[in-house]
XYZ file of C-alpha atoms in Angstrom:
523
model
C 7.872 5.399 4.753
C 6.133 3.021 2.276
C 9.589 2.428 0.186
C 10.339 -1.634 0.196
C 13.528 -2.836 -0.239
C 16.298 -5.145 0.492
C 19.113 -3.347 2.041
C 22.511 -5.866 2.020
C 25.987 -6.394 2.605
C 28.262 -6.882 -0.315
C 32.191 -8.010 -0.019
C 32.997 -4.319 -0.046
C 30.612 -3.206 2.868
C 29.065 -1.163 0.847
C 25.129 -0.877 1.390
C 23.372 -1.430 -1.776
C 19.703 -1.967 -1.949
C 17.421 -4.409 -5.364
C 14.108 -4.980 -5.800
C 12.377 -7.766 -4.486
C 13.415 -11.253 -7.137
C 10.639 -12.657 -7.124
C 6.660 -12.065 -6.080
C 6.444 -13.562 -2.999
C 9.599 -11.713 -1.947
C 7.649 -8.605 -3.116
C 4.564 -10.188 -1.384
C 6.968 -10.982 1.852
C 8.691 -7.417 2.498
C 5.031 -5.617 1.266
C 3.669 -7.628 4.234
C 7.217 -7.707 6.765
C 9.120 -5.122 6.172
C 6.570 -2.036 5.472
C 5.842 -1.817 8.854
C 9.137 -1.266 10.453
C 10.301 1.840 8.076
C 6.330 3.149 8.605
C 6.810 3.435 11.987
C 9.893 5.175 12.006
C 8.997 7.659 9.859
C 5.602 8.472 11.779
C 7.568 8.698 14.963
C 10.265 10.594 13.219
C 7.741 13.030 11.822
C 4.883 13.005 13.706
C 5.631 12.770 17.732
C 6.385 16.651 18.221
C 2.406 16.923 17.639
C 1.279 13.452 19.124
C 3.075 12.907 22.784
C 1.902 15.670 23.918
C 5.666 17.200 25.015
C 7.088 20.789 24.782
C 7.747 21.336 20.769
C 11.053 20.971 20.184
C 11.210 21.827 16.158
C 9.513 24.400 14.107
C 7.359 21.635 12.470
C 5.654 21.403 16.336
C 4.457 24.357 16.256
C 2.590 24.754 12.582
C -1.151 24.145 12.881
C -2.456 20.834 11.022
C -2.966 22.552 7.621
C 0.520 23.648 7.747
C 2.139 20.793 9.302
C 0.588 18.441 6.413
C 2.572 20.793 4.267
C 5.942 20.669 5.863
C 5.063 16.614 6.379
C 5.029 16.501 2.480
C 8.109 18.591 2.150
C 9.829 16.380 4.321
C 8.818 12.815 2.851
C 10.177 14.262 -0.893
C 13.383 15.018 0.670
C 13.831 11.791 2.507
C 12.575 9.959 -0.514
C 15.213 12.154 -2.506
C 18.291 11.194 -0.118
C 17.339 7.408 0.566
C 17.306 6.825 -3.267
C 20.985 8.822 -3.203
C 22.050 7.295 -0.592
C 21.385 3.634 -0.525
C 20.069 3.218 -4.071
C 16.493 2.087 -3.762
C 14.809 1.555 -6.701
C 11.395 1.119 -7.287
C 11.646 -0.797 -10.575
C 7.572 -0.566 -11.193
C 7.432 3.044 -10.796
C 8.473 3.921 -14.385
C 5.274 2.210 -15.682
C 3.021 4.369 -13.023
C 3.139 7.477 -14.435
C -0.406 8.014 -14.323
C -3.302 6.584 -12.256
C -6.426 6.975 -11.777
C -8.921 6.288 -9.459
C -12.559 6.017 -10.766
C -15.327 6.819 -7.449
C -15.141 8.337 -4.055
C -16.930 6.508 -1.531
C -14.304 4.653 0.557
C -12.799 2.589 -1.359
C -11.862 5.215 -4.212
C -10.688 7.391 -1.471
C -8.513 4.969 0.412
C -7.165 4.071 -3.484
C -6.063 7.884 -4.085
C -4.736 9.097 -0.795
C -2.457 5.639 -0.717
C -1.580 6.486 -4.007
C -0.807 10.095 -3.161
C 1.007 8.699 -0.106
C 3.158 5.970 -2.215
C 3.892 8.347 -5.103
C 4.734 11.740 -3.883
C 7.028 13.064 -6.713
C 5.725 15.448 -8.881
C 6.238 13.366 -12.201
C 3.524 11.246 -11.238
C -0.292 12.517 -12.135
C -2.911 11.415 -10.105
C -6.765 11.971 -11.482
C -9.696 11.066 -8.997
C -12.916 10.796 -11.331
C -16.767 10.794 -9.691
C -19.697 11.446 -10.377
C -20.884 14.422 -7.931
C -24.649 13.759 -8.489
C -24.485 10.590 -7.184
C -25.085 11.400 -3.349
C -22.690 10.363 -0.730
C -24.398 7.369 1.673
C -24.441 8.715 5.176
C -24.223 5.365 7.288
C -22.028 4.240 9.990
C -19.584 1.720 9.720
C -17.299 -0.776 12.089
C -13.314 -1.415 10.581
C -10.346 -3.603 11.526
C -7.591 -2.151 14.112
C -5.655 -1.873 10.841
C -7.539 1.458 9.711
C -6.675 3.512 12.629
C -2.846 3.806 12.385
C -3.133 3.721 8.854
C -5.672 7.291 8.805
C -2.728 8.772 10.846
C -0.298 7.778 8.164
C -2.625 8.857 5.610
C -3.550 12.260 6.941
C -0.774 13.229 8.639
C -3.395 13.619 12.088
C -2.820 12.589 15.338
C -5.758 9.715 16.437
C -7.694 11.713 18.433
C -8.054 14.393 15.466
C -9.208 11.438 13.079
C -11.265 9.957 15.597
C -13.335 13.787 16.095
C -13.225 14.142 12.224
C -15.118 10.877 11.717
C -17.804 10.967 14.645
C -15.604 8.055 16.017
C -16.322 5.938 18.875
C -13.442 3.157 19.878
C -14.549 0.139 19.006
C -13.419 -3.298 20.616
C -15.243 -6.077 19.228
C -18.763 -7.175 18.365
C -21.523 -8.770 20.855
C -23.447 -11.168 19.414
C -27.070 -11.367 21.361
C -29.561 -14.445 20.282
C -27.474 -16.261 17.825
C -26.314 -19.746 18.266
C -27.892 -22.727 20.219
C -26.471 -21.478 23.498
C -29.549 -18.391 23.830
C -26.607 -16.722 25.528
C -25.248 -13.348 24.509
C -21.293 -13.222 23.899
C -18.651 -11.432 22.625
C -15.980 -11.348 19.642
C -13.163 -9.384 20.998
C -10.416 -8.220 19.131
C -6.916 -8.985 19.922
C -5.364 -8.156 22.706
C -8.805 -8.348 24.248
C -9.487 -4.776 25.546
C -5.887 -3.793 24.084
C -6.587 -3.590 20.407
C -9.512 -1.144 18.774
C -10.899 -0.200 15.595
C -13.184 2.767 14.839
C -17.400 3.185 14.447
C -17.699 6.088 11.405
C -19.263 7.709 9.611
C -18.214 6.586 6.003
C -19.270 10.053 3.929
C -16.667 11.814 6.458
C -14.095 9.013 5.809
C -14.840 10.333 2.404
C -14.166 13.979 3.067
C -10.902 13.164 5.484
C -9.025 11.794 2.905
C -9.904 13.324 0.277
C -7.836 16.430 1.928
C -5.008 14.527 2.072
C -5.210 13.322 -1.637
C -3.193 15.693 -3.978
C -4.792 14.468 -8.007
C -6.831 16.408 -10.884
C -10.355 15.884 -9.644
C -12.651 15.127 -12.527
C -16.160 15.300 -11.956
C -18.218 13.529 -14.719
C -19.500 10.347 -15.285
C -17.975 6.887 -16.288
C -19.099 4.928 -19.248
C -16.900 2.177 -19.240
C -12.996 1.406 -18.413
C -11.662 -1.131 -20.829
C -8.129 -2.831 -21.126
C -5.988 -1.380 -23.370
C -2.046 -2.187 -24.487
C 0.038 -0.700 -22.100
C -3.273 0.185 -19.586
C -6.215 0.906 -19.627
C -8.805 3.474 -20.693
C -11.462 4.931 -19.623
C -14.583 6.394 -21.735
C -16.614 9.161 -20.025
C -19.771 11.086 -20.969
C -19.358 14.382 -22.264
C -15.103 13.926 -22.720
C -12.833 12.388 -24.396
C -10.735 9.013 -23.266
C -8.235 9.369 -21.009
C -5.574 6.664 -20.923
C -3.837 5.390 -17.769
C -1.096 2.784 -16.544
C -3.171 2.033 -13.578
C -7.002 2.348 -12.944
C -8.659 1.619 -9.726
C -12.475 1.104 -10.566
C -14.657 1.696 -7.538
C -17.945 2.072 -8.948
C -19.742 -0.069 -6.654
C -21.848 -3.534 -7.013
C -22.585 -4.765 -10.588
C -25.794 -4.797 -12.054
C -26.659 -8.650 -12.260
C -24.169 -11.092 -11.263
C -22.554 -13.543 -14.349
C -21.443 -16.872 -13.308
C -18.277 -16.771 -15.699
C -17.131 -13.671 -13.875
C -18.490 -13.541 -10.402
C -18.459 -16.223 -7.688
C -21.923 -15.687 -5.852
C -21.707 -17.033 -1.960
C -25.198 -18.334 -1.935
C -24.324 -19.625 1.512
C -24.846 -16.153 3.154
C -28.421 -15.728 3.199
C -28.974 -12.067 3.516
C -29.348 -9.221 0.461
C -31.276 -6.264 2.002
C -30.587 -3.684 4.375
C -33.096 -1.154 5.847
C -31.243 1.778 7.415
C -31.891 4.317 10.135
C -30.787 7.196 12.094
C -31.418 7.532 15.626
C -30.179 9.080 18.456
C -26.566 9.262 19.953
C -26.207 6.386 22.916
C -23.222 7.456 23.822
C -21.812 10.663 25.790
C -19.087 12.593 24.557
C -15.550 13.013 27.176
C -12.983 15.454 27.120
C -12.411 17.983 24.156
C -15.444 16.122 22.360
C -14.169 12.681 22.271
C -15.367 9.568 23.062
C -13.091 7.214 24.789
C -15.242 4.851 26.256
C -15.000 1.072 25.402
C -17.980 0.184 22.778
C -19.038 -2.724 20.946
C -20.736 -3.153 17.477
C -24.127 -5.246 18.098
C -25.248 -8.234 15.797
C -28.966 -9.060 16.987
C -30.693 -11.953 15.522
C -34.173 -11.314 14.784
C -37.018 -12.985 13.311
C -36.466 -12.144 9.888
C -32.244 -11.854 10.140
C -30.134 -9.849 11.857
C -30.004 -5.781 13.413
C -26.297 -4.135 13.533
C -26.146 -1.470 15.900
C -23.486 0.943 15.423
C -22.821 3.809 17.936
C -21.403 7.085 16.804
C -20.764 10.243 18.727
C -23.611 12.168 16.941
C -25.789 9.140 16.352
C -26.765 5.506 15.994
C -27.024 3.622 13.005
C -29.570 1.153 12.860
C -29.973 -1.849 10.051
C -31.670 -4.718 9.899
C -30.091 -7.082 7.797
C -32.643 -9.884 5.922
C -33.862 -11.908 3.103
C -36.192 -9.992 0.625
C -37.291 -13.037 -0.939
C -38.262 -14.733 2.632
C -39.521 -11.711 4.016
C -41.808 -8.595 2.903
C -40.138 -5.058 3.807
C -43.400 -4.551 5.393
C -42.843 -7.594 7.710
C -38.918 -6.276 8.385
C -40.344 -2.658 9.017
C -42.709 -3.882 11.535
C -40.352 -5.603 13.201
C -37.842 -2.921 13.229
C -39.942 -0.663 15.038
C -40.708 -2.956 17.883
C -36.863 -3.086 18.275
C -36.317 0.508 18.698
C -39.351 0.732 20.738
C -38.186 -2.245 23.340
C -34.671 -0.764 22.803
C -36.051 2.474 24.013
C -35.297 4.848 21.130
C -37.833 7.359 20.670
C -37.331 8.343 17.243
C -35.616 7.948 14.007
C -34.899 9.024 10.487
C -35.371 6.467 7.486
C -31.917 6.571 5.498
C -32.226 4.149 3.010
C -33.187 0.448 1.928
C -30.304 -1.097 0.197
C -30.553 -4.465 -1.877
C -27.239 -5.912 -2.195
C -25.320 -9.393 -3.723
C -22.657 -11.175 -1.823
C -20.236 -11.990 -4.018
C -16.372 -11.667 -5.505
C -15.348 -10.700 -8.824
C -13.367 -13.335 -10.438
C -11.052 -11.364 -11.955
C -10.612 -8.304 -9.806
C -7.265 -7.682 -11.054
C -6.035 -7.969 -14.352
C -2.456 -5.446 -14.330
C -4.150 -2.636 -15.329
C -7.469 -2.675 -14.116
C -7.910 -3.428 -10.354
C -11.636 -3.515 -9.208
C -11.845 -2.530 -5.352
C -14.510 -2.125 -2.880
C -18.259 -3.136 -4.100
C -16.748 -3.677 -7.641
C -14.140 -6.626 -6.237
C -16.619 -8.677 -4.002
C -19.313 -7.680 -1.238
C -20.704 -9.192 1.674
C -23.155 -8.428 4.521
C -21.345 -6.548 7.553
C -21.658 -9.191 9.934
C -17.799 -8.673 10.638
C -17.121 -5.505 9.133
C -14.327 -6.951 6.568
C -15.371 -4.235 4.192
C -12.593 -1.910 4.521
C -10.446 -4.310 5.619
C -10.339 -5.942 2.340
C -9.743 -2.238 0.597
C -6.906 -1.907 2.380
C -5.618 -5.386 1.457
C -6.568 -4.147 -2.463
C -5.163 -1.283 -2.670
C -1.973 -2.301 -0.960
C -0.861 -5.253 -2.655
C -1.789 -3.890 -6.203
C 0.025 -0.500 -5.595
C 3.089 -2.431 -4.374
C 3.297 -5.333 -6.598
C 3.197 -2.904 -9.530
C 6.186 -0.398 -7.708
C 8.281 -3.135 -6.892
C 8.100 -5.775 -9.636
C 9.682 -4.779 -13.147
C 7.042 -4.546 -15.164
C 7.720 -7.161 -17.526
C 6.473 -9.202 -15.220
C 3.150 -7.513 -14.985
C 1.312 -10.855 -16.818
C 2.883 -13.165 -14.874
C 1.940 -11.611 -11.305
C -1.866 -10.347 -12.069
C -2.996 -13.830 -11.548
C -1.235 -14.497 -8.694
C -2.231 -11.193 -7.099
C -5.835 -12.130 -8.098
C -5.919 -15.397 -6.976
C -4.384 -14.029 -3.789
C -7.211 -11.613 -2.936
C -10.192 -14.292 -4.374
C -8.900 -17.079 -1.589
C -9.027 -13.815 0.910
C -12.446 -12.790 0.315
C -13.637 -16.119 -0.104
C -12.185 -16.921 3.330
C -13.502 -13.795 4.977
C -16.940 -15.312 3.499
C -17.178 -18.963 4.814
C -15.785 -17.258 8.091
C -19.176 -14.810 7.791
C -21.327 -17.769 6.485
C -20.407 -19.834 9.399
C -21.825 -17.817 11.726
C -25.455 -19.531 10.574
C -24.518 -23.067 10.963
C -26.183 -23.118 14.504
C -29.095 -21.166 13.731
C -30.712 -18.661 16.773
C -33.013 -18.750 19.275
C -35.991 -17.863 16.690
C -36.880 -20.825 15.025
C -38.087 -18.348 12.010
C -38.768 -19.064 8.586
C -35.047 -16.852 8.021
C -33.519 -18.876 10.626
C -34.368 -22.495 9.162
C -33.140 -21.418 6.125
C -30.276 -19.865 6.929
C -29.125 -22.919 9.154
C -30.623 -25.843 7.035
C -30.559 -24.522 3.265
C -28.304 -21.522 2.326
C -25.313 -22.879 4.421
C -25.023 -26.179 4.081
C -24.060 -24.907 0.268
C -20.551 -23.921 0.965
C -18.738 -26.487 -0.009
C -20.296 -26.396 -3.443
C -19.503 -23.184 -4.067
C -16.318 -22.916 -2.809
C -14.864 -26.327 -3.923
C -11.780 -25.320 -4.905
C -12.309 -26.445 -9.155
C -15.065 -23.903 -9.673
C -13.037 -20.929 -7.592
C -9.527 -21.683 -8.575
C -8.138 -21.040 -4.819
C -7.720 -23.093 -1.777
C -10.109 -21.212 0.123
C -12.309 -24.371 1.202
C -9.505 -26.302 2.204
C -7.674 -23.903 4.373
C -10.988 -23.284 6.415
C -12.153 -26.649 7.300
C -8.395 -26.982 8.457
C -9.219 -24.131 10.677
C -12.684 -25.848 11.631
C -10.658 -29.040 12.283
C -7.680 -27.582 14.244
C -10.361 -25.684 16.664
C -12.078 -28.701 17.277
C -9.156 -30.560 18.520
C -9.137 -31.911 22.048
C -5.695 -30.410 22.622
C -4.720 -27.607 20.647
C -0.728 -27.971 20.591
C 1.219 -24.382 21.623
C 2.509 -24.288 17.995
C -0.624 -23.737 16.546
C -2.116 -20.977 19.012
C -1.269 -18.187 16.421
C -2.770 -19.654 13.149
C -4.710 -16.826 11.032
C -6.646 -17.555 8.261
C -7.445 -14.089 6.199
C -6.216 -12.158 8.728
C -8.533 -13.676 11.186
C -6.911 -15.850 13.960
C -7.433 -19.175 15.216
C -8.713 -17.562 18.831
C -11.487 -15.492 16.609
C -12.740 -19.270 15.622
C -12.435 -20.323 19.141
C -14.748 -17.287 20.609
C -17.195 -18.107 18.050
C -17.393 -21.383 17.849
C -18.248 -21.294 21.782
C -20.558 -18.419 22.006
C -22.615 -19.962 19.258
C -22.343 -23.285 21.230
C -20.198 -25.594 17.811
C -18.058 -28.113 19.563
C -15.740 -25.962 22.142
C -12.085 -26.947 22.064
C -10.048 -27.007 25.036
C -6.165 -26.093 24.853
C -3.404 -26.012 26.629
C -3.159 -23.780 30.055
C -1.350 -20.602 29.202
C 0.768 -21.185 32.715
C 2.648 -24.349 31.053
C 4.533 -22.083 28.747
């Protein structure tokens, strides 16, 4: 159950429970302690259906529909007795009364089923607005490990019903082939190598599963502009009247034209097109539909930039990743048939041919306006931190604001926004970096890539003209892996989320100065 709190000991022995004091003890049990009570309760509610053994309650035997139900019956009671019981208090939640969640691509829909989740009393009123006539992109899409146990917590489903409602394949990591000086092929495993996966899926029936398990007023109609107002924010639509909210979560999508006073553009990625295609499933479904072999997303360097491959049980998505102002799409569509033709694929369907800016909204959050997905920050999908980033968003926003009084609502927006700039901004040298040694085409792309666009980071990320620590942090990383001896102490160093072995694998498979540390046997 997503309920944090400090539970403690007084002279009396009697359990009382207060909000966190301060942000980062907000920050720390958000982060700490979530995890611990939502695993109980998805064991507690969920394991009847899951383990596969004899039901033992009536829940066990209700089909899904009805066993979301009784799931949602049960999390108001608990929520009921813990507050009776221990006294938890959620001192934000008075100022949440309503919310709203603007867009419903994946972003918008992770926003309202965690907010459906986090809030499930009735006295809070949840309104999802869209636009229905803007049509749902049908592409496949890699995630973190993260997303898979939180779909189950979302939707109440056991993995394997997620996985079959998404077209899912298991994915384990990402094999680079071509890139680096090496002109050897390698891999970027997740954590525990072979242990740990995330999912391939399709992101329109991402979409679709959560929106089932998102109880709001849907409002279809289109958004003019959402503008901060005292107390919230409001939002203007076409054809309505305002509606005002404590909370909106804009998910429109990219802006129009990026504006150096409010976005931070990370010129050092060199990409901003995408050509997408359909092809034919590579993979063969297993038992009951599933598919539980091991796959991998593919990065392939190319002449022009860079093909992700992304298996799916009902089909293959295909994009070529490049430069539109180095390259003509005629150029990139030549070379993306002889790729499918070497790769042996003997046909495909033309989705869609998607410009796109890598950047990060400087102010994605300002209390009552928190911009998530494509409005926050954007960057190409070399490591699929997308969603990832969404689920940062949307967690540390929605928890900040339940937990924190909200006279301190001024004082923690920065923070929180500062917060998620340094994360994104990490993410993106971490993606940028992946250029620094080029490929084995010495291309027009590749030259620039290597010798102009990269070299660039530190100018755009010094840490005066992004007001976070970003550029510090990771040439601390760059420095630690590059050690001769990496002391025991440091083996578990992350850096937005992404740990200090990540920067090992790919600072070897793209052949940057390989460290060498300490033999697991000594300790």
């Amino acid at each position: 159950m997503n309920f944090y709190f400090t539970i403690y000991q007084n002279r009396a022995g009697e359990r009382r429970s207060r909000a966190p004091s301060s942000f980062s003890g907000c920050l720390r049990l958000s982060l700490d302690a979530a995890p611990i009570f939502r695993r109980a309760s998805t064991y507690v509610h969920t394991r009847p259906i899951h383990d596969g053994h004899a039901p033992d309650s009536k829940a066990a035997r209700l089909d899904n529909g009805s066993y979301r139900e009784f799931h949602l019956y049960l999390k108001k009671k608990m929520h009921r007795y813990l507050q009776k019981r221990f006294g938890m208090i959620r001192p934000g939640a008075e100022s949440l009364r309503k919310i709203a969640v603007v867009g419903r691509g994946t972003a918008g829909s992770l926003a309202a089923a965690n907010v459906t989740r986090l809030l499930p009393e009735s006295d809070h009123e949840l309104h999802h607005i869209y636009d229905s006539r803007i049509p749902a992109l049908e592409v496949g899409e890699g995630c973190w490990p993260s997303l898979v146990q939180e779909l189950c917590q979302l939707t109440n489903l056991p993995h394997e019903t997620v996985q079959q409602r998404l077209n899912g394949t298991r994915k384990y990591g990402v094999v680079f082939e071509g890139w680096g000086r090496r002109n050897q092929d390698f891999t970027h495993y997740f954590t525990p190598q072979q242990v740990s996966y995330a999912y391939h899926l399709s992101v329109d029936l991402l979409a679709d599963l959560l929106h089932e398990s998102t109880r709001a007023r849907h409002i279809d109609a289109k958004v003019l502009d959402i503008t901060r107002v005292e107390g919230g924010a409001q939002v203007e639509f076409e054809g309505l009247p305002p509606e005002r909210y404590d909370l909106v979560f804009d998910a429109r999508g990219f802006p129009k034209e990026l504006d150096p006073e409010r976005h931070i553009d990370l010129s050092f990625i060199p990409t901003n097109t995408a050509v997408i295609r359909r092809c034919p499933a590579i993979v063969e479904k297993e038992r009951d539909g599933l598919v539980l072999q091991p796959t991998y997303t593919r990065a392939v360097a190319r002449p022009h930039g860079w093909m992700v491959v992304i298996p799916l049980a009902t089909h293959t998505s295909y994009v070529y990743i490049f430069n539109r102002d180095l390259s003509t799409l005629a150029e990139v569509e030549s070379d993306f048939d002889a790729f499918l033709e070497a790769d042996g694929v003997p046909e495909f369907e033309q989705r869609a041919v998607i410009p796109f800016p890598n950047f990060i909204h400087r102010h994605m959050y300002d209390g009552a306006v928190a911009r998530i997905g494509n409005a926050a920050a954007f960057m190409e999908p070399l490591e699929a931190t997308a969603i990832v980033f969404v689920q940062v968003e949307v967690g540390m926003v929605l928890h900040t604001r339940l937990n924190r009084p909200v006279e301190h609502l001024e004082r923690d927006a920065p923070v929180v926004n500062r917060y998620l700039t340094n994360t994104m901004l990490c993410f993106g040298l971490f993606v940028g970096w992946h250029y620094s040694c080029g490929s084995k085409y010495d291309s027009g792309f590749w030259r620039y890539a290597r010798d102009h666009a990269w070299p660039r980071y530190r100018e755009v990320a010094d840490p005066e003209a992004v007001g976070c620590d970003a550029l510090p942090k990771f040439e601390e990383m760059i420095e630690l892996m590059n050690q001769s001896l990496i002391d025991k102490s440091d083996w578990n160093r992350t850096l937005a989320f992404f740990p200090l072995s990540s920067y090992c694998q790919m600072s070897q498979g793209l052949g940057c100065q390989a460290p060498v540390s300490e033999n697991s046997d000594t300790a």
